Short mmCIF file of C-alpha atoms in Angstrom, two decimals:
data_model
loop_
_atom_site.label_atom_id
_atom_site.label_comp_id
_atom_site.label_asym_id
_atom_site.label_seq_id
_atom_site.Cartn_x
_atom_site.Cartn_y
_atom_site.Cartn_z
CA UNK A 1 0.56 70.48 -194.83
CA UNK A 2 2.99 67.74 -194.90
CA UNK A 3 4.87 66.38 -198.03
CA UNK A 4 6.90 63.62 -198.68
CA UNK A 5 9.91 64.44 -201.09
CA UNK A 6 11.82 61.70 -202.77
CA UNK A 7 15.42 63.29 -204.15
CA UNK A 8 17.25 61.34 -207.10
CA UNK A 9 20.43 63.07 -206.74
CA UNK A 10 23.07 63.06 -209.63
CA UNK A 11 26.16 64.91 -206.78
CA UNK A 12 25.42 63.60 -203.64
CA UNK A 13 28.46 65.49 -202.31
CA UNK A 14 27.10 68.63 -203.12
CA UNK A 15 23.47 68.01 -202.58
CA UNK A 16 24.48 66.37 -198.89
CA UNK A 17 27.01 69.79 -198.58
CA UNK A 18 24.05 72.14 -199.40
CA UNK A 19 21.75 70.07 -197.16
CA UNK A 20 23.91 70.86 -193.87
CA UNK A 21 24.43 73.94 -194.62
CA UNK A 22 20.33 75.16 -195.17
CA UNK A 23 18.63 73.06 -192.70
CA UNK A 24 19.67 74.59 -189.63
CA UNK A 25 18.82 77.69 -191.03
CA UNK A 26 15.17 76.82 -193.10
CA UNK A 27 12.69 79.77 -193.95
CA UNK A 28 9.81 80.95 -191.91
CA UNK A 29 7.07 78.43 -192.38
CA UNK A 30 8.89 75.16 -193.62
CA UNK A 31 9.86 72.23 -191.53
CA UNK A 32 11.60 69.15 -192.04
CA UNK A 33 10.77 66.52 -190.21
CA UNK A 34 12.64 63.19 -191.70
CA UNK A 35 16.00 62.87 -193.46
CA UNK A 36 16.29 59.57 -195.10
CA UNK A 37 19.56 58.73 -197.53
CA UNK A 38 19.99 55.37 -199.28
CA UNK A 39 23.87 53.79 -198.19
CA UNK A 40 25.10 55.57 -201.55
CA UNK A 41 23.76 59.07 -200.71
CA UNK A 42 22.20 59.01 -204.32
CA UNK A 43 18.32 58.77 -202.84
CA UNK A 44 16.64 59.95 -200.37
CA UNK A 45 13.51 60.74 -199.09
CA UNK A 46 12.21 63.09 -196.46
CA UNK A 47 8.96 64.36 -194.64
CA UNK A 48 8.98 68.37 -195.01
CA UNK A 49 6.18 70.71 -193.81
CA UNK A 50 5.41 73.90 -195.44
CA UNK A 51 2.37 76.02 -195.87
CA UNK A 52 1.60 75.08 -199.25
CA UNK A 53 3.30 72.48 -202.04
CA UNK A 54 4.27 75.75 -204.19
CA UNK A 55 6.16 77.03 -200.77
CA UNK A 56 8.08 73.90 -200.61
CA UNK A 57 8.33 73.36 -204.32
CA UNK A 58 10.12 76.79 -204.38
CA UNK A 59 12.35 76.00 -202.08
CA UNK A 60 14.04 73.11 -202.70
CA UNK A 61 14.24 73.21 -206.35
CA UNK A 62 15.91 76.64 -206.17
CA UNK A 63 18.23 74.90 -203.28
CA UNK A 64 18.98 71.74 -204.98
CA UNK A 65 17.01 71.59 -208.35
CA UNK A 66 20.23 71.38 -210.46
CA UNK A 67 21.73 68.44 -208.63
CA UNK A 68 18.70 66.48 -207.66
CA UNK A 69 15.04 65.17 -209.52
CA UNK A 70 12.64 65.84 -207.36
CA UNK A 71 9.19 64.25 -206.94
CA UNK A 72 6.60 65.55 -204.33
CA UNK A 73 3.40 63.72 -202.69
CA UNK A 74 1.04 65.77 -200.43
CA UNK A 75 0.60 63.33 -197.70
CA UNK A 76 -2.84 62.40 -196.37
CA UNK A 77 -2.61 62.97 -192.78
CA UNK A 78 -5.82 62.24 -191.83
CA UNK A 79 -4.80 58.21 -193.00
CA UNK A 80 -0.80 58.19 -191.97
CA UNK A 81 1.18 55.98 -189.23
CA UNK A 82 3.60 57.04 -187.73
CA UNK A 83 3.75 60.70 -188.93
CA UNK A 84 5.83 63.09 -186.85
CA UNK A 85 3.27 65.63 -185.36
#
């Protein structure tokens, strides 16, 4: 499945920081696919795959849950453009 994640983020240093440091290094089963900051590094938005929405929910709230509000979409793949494969 493929989500789209939008981050309000209240320390981008930190929340940028922590961002380096995990995605190299993601667990089995979750994928990110796009990276997206606004010019102040206080939004983003990126395209993450995971097995389910709790596998990714899980994830990224325990990796950036304290400096970031999180909202998650399931994408409908079956109707997307220009989704990475």
């Amino acid at each position: 499945m493929k989500f789209r994640v939008n981050h309000t983020i209240s320390n981008p240093t930190e929340f940028w920081g922590r961002a380096q440091k995990a995605l190299p290094n993601l667990p089995e089963g979750i994928k990110v696919h796009v990276v997206l900051a606004n010019e102040s590094m206080d939004h983003g938005t990126c395209v993450w795959e995971a097995e389910s929405l709790e596998k990714i929910t899980a994830f990224l709230e325990a990796a950036t849950g304290d400096v970031s509000k999180n909202e998650y979409m399931i994408i409908h793949e079956a109707s997307a453009m220009g989704l990475p494969k």
